[in-house]
PDB file of C-alpha atoms in Angstrom:
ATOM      1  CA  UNK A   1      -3.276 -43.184 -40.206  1.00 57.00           C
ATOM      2  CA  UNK A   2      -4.782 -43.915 -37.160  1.00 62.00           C
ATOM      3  CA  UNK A   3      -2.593 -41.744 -34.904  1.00 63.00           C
ATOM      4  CA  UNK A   4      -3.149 -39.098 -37.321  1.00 64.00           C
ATOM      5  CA  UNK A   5      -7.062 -39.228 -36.947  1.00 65.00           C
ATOM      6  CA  UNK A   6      -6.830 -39.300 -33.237  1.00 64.00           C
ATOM      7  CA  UNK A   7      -4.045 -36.365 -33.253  1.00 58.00           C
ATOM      8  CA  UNK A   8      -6.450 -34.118 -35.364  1.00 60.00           C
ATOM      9  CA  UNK A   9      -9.349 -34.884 -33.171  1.00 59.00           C
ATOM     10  CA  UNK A  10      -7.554 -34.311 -30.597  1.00 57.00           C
ATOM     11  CA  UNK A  11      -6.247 -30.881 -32.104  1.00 55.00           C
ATOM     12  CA  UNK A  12     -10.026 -29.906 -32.917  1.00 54.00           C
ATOM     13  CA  UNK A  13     -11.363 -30.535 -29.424  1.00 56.00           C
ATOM     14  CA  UNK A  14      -8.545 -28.339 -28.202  1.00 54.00           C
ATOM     15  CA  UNK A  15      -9.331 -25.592 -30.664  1.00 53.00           C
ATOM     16  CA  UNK A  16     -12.980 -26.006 -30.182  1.00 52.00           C
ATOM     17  CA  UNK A  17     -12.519 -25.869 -26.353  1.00 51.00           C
ATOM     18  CA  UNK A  18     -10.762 -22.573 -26.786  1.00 50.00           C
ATOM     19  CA  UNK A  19     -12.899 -20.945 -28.516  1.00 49.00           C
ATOM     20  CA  UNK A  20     -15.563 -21.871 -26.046  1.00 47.00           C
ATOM     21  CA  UNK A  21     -13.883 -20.000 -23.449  1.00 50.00           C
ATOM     22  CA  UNK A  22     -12.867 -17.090 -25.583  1.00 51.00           C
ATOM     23  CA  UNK A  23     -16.753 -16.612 -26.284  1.00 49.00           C
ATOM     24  CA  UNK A  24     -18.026 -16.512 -22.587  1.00 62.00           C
ATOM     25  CA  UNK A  25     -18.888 -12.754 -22.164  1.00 78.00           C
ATOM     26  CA  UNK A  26     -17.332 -10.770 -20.335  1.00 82.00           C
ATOM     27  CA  UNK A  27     -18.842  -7.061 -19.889  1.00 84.00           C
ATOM     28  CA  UNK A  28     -16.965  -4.393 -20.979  1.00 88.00           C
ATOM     29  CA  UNK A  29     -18.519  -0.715 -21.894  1.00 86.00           C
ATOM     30  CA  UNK A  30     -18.662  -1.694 -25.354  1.00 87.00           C
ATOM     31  CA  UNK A  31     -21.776   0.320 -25.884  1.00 87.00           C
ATOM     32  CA  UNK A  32     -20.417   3.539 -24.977  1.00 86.00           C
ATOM     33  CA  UNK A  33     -17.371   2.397 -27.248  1.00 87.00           C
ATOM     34  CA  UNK A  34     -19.561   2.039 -30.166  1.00 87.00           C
ATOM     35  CA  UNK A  35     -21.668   5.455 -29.492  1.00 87.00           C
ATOM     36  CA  UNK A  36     -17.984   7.010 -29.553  1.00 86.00           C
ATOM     37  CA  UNK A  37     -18.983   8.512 -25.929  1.00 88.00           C
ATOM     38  CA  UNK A  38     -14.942   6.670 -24.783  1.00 90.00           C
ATOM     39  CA  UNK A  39     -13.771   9.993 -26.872  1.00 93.00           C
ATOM     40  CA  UNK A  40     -15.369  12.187 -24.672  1.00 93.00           C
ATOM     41  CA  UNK A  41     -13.845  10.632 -21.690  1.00 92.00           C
ATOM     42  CA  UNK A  42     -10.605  11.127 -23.470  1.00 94.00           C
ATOM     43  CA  UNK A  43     -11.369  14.172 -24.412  1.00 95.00           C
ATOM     44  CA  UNK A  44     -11.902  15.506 -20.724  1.00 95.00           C
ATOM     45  CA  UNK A  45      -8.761  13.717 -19.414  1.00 94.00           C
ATOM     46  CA  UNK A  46      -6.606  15.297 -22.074  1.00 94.00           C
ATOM     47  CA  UNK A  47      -7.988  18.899 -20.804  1.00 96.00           C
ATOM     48  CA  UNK A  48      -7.166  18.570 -17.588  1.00 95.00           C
ATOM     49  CA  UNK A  49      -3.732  16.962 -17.677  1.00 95.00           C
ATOM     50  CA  UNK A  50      -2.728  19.935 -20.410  1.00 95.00           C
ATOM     51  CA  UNK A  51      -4.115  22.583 -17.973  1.00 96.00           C
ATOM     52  CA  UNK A  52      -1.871  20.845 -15.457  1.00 95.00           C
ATOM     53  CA  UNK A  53       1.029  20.885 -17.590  1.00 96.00           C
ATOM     54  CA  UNK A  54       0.561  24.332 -18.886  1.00 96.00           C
ATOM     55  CA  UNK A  55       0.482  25.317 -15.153  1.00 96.00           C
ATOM     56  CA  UNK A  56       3.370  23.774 -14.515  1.00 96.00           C
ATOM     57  CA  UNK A  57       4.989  25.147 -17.185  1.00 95.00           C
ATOM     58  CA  UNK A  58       3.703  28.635 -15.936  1.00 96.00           C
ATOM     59  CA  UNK A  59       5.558  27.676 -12.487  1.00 96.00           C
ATOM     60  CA  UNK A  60       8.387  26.540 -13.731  1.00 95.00           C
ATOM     61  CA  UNK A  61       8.879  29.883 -15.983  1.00 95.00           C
ATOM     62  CA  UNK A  62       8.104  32.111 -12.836  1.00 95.00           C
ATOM     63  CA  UNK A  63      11.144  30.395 -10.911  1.00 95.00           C
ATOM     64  CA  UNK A  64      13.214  30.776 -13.391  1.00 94.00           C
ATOM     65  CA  UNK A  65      12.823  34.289 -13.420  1.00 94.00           C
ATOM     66  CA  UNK A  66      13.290  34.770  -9.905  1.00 93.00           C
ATOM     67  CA  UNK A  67      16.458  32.792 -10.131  1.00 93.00           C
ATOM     68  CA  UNK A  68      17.738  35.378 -12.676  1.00 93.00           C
ATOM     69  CA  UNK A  69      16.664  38.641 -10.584  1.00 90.00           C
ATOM     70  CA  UNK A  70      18.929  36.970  -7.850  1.00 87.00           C
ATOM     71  CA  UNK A  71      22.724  37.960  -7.912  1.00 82.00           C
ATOM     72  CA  UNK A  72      24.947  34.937  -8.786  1.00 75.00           C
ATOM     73  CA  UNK A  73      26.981  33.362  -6.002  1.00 68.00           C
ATOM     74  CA  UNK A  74      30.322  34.396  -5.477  1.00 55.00           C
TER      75      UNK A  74
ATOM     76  CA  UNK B   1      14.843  23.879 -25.243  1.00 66.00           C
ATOM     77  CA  UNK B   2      17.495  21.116 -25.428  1.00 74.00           C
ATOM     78  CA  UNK B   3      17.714  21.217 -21.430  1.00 86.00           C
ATOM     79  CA  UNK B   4      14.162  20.473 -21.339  1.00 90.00           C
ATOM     80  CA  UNK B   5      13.767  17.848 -23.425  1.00 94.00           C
ATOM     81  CA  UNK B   6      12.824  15.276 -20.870  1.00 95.00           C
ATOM     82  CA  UNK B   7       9.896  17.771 -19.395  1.00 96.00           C
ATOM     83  CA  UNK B   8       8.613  17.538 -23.051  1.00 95.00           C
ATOM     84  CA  UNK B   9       9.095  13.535 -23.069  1.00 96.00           C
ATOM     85  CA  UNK B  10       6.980  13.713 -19.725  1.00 96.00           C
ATOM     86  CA  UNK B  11       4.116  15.324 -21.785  1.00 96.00           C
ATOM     87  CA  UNK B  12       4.324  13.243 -24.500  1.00 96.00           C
ATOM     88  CA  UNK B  13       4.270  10.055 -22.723  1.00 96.00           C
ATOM     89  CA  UNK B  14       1.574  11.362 -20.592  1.00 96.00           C
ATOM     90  CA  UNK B  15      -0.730  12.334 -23.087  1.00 96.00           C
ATOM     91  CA  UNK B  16       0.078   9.481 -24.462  1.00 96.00           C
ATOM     92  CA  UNK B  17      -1.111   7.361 -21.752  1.00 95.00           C
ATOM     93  CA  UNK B  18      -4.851   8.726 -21.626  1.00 95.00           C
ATOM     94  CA  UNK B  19      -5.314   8.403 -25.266  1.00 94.00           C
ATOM     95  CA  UNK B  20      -3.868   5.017 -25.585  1.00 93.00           C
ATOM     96  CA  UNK B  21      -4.651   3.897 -21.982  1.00 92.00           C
ATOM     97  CA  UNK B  22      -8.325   4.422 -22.949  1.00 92.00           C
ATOM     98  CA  UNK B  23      -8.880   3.573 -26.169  1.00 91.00           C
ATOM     99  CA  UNK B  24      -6.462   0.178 -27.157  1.00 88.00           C
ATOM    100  CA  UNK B  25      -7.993  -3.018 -26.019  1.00 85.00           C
ATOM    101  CA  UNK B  26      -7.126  -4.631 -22.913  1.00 85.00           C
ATOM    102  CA  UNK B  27      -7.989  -7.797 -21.686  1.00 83.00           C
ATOM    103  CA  UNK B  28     -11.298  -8.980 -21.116  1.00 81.00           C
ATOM    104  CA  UNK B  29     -11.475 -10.667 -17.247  1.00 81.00           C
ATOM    105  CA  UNK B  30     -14.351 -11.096 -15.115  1.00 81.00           C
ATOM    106  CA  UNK B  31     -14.367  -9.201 -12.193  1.00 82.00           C
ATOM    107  CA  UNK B  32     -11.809  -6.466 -13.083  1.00 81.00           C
ATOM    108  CA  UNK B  33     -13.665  -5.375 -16.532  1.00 83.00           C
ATOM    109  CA  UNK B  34     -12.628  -1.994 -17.930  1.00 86.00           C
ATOM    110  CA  UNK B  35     -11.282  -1.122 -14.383  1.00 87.00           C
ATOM    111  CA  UNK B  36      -8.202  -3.065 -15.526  1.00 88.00           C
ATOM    112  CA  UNK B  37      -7.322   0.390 -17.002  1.00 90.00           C
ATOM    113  CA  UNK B  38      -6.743   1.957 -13.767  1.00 91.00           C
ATOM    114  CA  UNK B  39      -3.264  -0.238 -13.845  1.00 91.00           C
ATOM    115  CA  UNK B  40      -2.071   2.582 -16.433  1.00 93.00           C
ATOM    116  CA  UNK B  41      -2.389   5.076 -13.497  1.00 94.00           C
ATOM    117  CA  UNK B  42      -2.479   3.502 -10.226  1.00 94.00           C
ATOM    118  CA  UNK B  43       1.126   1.890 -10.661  1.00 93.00           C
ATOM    119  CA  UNK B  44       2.502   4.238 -11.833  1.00 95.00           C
ATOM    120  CA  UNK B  45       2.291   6.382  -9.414  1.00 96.00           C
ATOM    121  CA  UNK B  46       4.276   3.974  -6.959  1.00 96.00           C
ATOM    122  CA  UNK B  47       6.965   3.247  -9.544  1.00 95.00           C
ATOM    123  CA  UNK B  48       7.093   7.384  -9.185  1.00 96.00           C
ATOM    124  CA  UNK B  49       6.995   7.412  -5.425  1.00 97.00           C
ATOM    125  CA  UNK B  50       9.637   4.596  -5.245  1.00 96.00           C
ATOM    126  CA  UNK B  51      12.207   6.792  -7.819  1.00 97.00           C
ATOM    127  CA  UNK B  52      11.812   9.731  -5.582  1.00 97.00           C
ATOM    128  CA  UNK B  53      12.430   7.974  -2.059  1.00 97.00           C
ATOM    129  CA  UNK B  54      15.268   6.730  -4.224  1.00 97.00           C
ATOM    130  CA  UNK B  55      16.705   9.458  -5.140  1.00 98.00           C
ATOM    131  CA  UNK B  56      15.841  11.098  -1.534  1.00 98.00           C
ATOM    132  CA  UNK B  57      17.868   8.690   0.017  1.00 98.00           C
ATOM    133  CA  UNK B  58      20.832   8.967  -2.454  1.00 98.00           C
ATOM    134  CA  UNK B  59      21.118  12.237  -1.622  1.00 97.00           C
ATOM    135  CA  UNK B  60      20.964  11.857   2.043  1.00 97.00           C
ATOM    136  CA  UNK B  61      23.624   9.701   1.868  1.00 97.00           C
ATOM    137  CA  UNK B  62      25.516  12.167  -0.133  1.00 97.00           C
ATOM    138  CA  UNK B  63      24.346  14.792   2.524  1.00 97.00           C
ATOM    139  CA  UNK B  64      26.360  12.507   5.022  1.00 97.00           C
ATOM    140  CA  UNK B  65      29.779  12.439   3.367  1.00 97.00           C
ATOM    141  CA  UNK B  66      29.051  15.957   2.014  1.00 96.00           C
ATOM    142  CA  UNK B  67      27.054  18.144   4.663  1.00 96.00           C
ATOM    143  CA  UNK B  68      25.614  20.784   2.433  1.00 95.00           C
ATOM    144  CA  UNK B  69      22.758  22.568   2.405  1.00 94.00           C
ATOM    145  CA  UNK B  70      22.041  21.698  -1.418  1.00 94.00           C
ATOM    146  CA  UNK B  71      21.938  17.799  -0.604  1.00 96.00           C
ATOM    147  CA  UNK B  72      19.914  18.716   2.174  1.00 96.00           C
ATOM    148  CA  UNK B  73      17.405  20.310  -0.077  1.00 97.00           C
ATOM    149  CA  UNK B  74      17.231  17.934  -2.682  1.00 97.00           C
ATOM    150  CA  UNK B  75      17.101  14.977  -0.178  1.00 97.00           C
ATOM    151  CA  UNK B  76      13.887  16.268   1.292  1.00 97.00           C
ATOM    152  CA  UNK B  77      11.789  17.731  -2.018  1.00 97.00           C
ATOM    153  CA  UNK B  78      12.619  14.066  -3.667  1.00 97.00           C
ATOM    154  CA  UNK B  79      10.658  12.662  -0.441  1.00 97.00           C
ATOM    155  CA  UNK B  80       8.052  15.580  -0.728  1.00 96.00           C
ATOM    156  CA  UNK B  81       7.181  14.600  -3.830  1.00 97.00           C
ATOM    157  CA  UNK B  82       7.532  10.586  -3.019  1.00 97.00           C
ATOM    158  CA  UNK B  83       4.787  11.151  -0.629  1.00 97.00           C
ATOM    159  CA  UNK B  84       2.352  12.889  -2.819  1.00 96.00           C
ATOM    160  CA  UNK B  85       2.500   9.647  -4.983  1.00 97.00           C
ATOM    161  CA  UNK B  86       2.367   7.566  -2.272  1.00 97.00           C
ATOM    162  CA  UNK B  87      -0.921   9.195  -0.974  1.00 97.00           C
ATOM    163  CA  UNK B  88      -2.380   9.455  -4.192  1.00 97.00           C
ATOM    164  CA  UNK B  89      -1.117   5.884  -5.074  1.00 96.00           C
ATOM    165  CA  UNK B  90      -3.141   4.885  -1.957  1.00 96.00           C
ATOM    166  CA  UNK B  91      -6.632   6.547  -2.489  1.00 96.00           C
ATOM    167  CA  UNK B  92      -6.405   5.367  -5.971  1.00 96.00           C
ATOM    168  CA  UNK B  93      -5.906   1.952  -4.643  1.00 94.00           C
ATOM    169  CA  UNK B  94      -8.952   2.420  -2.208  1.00 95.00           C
ATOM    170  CA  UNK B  95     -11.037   3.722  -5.395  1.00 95.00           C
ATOM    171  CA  UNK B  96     -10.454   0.561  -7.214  1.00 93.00           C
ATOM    172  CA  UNK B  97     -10.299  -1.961  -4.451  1.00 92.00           C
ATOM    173  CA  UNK B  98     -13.787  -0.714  -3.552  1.00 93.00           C
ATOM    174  CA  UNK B  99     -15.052  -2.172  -6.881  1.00 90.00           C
ATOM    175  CA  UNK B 100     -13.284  -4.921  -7.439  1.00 88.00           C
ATOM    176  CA  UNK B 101     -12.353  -6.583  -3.977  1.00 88.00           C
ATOM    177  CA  UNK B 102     -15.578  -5.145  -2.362  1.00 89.00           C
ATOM    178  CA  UNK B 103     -14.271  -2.265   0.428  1.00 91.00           C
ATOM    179  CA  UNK B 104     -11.638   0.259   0.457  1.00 93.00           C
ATOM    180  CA  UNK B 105      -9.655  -1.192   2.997  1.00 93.00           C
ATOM    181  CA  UNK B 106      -8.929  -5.035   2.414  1.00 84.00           C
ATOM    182  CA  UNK B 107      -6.329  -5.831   4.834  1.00 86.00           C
ATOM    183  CA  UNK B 108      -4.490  -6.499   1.717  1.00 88.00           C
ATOM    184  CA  UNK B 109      -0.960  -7.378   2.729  1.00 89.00           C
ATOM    185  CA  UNK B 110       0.311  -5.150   0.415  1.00 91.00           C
ATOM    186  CA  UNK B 111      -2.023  -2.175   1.296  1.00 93.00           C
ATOM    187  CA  UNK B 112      -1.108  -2.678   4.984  1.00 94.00           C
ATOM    188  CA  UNK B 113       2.582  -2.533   4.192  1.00 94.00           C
ATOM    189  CA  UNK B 114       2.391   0.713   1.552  1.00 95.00           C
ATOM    190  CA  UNK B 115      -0.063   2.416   4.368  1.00 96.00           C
ATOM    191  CA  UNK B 116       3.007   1.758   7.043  1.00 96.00           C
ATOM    192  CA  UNK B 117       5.597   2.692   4.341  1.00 96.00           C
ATOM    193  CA  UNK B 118       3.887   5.895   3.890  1.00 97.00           C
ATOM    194  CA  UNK B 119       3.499   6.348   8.105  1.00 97.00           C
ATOM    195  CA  UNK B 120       7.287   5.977   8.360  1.00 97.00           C
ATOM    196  CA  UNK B 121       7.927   8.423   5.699  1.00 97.00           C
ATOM    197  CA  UNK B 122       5.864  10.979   7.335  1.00 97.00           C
ATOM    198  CA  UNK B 123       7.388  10.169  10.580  1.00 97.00           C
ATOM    199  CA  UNK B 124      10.028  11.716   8.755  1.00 97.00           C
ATOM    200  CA  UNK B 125       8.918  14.952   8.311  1.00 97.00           C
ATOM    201  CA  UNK B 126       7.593  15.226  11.994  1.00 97.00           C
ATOM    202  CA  UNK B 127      11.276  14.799  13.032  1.00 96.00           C
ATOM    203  CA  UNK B 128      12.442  17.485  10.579  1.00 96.00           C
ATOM    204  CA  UNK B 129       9.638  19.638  12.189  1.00 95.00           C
ATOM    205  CA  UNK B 130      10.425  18.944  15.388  1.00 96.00           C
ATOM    206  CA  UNK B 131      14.301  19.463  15.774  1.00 95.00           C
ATOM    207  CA  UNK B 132      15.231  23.675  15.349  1.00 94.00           C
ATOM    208  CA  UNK B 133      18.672  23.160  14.591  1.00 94.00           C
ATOM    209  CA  UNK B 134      19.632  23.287  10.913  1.00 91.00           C
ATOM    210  CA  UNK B 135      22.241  21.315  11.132  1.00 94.00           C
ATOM    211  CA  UNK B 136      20.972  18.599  13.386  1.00 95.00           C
ATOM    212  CA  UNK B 137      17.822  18.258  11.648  1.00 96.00           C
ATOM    213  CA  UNK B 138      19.434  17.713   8.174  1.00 96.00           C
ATOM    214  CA  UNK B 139      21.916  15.051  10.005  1.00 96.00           C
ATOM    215  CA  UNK B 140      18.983  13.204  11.904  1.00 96.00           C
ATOM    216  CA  UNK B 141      16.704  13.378   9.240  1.00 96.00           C
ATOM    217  CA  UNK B 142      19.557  11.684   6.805  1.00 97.00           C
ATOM    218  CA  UNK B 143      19.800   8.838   9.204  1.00 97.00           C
ATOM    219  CA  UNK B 144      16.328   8.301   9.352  1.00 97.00           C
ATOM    220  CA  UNK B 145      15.608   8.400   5.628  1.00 97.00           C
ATOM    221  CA  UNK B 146      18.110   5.765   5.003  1.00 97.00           C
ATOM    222  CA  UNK B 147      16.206   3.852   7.467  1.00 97.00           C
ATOM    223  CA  UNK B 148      12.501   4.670   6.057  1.00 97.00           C
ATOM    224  CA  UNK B 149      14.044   3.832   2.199  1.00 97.00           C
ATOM    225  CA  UNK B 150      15.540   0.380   4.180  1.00 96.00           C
ATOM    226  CA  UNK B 151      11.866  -0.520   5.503  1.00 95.00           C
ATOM    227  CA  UNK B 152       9.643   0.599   3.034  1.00 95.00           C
ATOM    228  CA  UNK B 153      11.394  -1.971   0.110  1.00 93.00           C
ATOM    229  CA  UNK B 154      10.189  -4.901   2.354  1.00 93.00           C
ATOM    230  CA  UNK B 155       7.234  -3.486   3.316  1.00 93.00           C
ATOM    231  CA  UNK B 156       6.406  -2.938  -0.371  1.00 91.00           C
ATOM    232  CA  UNK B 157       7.900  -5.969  -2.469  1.00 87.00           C
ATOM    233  CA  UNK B 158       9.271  -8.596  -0.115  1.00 86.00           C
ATOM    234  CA  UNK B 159       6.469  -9.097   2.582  1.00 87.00           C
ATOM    235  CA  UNK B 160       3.140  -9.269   1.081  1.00 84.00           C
ATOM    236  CA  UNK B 161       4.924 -11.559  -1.897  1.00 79.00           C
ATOM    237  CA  UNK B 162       5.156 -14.265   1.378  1.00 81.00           C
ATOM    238  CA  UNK B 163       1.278 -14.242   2.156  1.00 79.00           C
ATOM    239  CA  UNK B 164      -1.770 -14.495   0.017  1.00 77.00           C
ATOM    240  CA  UNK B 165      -2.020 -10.709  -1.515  1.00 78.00           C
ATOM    241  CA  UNK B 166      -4.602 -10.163  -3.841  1.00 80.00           C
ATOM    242  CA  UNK B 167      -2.233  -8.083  -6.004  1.00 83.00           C
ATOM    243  CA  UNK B 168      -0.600  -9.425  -8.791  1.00 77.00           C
ATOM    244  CA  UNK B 169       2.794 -10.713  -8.508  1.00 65.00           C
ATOM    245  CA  UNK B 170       2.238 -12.307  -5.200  1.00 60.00           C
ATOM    246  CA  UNK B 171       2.524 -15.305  -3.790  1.00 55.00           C
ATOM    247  CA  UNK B 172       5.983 -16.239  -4.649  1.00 49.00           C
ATOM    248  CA  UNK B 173       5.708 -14.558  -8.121  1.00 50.00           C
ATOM    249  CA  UNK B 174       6.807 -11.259  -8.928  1.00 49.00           C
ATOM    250  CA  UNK B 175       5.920  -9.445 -11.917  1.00 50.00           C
ATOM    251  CA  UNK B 176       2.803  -9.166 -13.403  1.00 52.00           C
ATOM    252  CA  UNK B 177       2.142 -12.510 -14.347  1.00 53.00           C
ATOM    253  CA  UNK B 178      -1.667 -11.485 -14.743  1.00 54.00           C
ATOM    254  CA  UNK B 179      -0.887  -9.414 -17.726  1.00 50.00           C
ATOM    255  CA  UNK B 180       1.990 -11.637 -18.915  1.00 54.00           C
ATOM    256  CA  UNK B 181      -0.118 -12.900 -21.802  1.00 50.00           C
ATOM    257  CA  UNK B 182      -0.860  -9.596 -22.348  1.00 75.00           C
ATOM    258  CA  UNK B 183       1.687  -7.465 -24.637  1.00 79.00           C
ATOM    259  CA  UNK B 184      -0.808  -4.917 -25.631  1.00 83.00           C
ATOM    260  CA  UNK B 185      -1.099  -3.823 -21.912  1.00 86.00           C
ATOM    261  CA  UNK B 186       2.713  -3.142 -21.789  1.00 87.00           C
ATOM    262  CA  UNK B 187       3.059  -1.079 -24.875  1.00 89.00           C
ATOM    263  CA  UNK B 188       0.820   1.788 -22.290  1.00 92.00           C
ATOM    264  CA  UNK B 189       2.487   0.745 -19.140  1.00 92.00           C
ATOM    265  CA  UNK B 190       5.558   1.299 -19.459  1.00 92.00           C
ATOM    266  CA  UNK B 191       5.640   4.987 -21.340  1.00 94.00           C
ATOM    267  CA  UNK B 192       2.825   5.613 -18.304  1.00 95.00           C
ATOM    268  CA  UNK B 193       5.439   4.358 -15.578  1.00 95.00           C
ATOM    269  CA  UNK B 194       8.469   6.682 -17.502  1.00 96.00           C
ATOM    270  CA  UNK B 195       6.146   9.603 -18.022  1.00 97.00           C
ATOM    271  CA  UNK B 196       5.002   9.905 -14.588  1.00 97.00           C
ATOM    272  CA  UNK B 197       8.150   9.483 -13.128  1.00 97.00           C
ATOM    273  CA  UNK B 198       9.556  11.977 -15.105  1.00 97.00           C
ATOM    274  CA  UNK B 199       6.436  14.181 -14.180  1.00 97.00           C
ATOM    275  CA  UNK B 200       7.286  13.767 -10.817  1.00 97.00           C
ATOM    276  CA  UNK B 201      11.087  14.574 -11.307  1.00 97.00           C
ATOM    277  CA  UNK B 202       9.993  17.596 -12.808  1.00 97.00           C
ATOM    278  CA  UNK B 203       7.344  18.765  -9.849  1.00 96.00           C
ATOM    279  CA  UNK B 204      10.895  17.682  -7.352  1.00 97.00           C
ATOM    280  CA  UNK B 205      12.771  20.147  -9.469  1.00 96.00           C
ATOM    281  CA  UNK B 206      10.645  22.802  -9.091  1.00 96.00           C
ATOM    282  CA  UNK B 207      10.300  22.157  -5.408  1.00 96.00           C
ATOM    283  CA  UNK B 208      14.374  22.440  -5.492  1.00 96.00           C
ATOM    284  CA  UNK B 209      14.290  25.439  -7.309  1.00 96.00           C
ATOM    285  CA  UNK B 210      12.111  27.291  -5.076  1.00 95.00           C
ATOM    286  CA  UNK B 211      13.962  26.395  -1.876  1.00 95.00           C
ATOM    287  CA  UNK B 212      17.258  27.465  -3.802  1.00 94.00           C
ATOM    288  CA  UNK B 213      16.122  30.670  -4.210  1.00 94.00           C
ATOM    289  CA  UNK B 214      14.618  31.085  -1.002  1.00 93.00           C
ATOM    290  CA  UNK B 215      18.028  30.097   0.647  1.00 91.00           C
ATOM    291  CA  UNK B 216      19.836  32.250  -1.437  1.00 91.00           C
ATOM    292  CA  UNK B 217      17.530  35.437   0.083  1.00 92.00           C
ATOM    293  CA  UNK B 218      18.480  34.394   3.373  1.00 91.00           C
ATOM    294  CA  UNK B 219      21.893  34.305   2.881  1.00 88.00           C
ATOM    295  CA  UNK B 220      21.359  37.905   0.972  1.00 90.00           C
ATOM    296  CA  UNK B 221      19.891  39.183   3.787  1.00 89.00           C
ATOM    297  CA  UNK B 222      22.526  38.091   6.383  1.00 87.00           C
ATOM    298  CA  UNK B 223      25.405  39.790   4.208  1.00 83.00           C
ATOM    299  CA  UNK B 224      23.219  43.036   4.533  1.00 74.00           C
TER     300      UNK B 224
END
């Protein structure tokens, strides 16, 4: 019985001592997560990497037509 | 459409990436913060420089068994595009070291050795710029980029994992044992590290295809 009580303090003070150093703060931008302002950041990233892509896309169309106006190899 | 599945794979993953990249959690550590993120984009981009030196030097090998002027081509877009992701893996690293290690430029064994990988690969295009003979150029630049691919995998992984780096996975450890408790941080790493790669195979391609068709005008215009 007496190992037990000593193995569950023992467990406790473990627990207790991680949740100790799970609570120390660090700072993240939760504010501008909560205001919903993260979406905008999204928002502009998304933009720009589909304009890239569509551009590429673009590119990648125009070579392929130039490879068709050439003759094929004999 | 079915040949260009993996361009659409690329787009997925990217997108992907920046939606999940910036809104899942990530670990909460002093120092690094939210900046953590930037590991979703600033590795990547040397996992994508490191496939396309790869694949550079493949095909220079091949070019070496095989001289033609197709190996030749692909050889040196693959290490065209290698070195935009190096450069941009670089600046990106400056960006974030400047915030979290304090300057740009830390002496950073690893950022010394990727800075000196990247000089030796442009050392290679100086020596394809400098030698007028078609031949000879693809030949000596062949050599060399077997070379540059030999130095820059020390440079990269094995030296700065012998001395203090302050990148992760150094000191004797590789991987990223920072993250290891981390799973969350994986399920956006990894589709970021196939997505840009495959972004960057596609941008190679495209480089290829252009030179193609430029060498197939020359070859035109001598038959005329």
């Amino acid at each position: 019985m007496k190992t037990m009580r000593k193995f569950l303090l023992l467990f406790f003070s473990t627990l207790s001592s991680v949740a100790v150093y799970a609570q120390e703060e660090v700072e993240m931008a939760d504010t501008m997560r909560s205001e919903g302002k993260i979406y905008v950041v999204v928002a502009i990233l998304g933009l720009i990497l589909f304009g890239l892509f569509g551009y590429l896309v673009v590119l990648d169309r125009k070579v392929t037509k130039l490879e068709k106006k050439l003759p094929e190899k004999k | 459409m079915v040949k260009h599945w993996w361009k659409i794979a690329s787009i997925l993953l990217l997108a992907y990436t920046v939606v999940a990249g910036f809104l899942m959690s990530v670990p909460r550590l002093n120092i690094l913060n939210e900046s953590i993120r930037a590991l979703y984009f600033h590795v990547p981009m040397w996992f994508g420089m490191i496939v396309m030196f790869l694949v550079s030097t493949i095909y220079a090998i091949k070019y070496l068994r095989h001289p033609t002027t197709k190996n030749d081509i692909l050889s040196v877009e693959f290490a065209n595009t290698g070195l935009y992701f190096g450069l941009l893996g670089i600046t990106t690293g400056m960006i974030w070291a400047n915030y979290t290690w304090g300057s740009p430029w830390h002496g950073d064994p690893k950022q010394n050795g990727a800075a000196i990988a990247l000089l030796v690969y442009l050392a290679y295009f100086v020596l394809r710029g400098s030698v007028d003979n078609h031949e000879q150029r693809s030949r000596l630049s062949a050599v060399y980029n077997i070379f540059a691919f030999a130095a820059m995998v020390p440079l990269i992984f094995i030296l700065p994992r012998m001395t203090s780096s302050m990148h992760p996975g150094s000191g004797g450890n590789p991987g990223f044992n920072m993250y290891d408790l981390d799973s969350r941080m994986r399920m956006v790493f990894y589709p970021a590290v196939a997505g840009w790669i495959l972004l960057g195979v596609w941008i190679a391609t495209l480089r290829i295809r252009i030179r193609n068709v430029k060498e197939r005008i020359l070859e035109l215009e001598d038959y005329a």
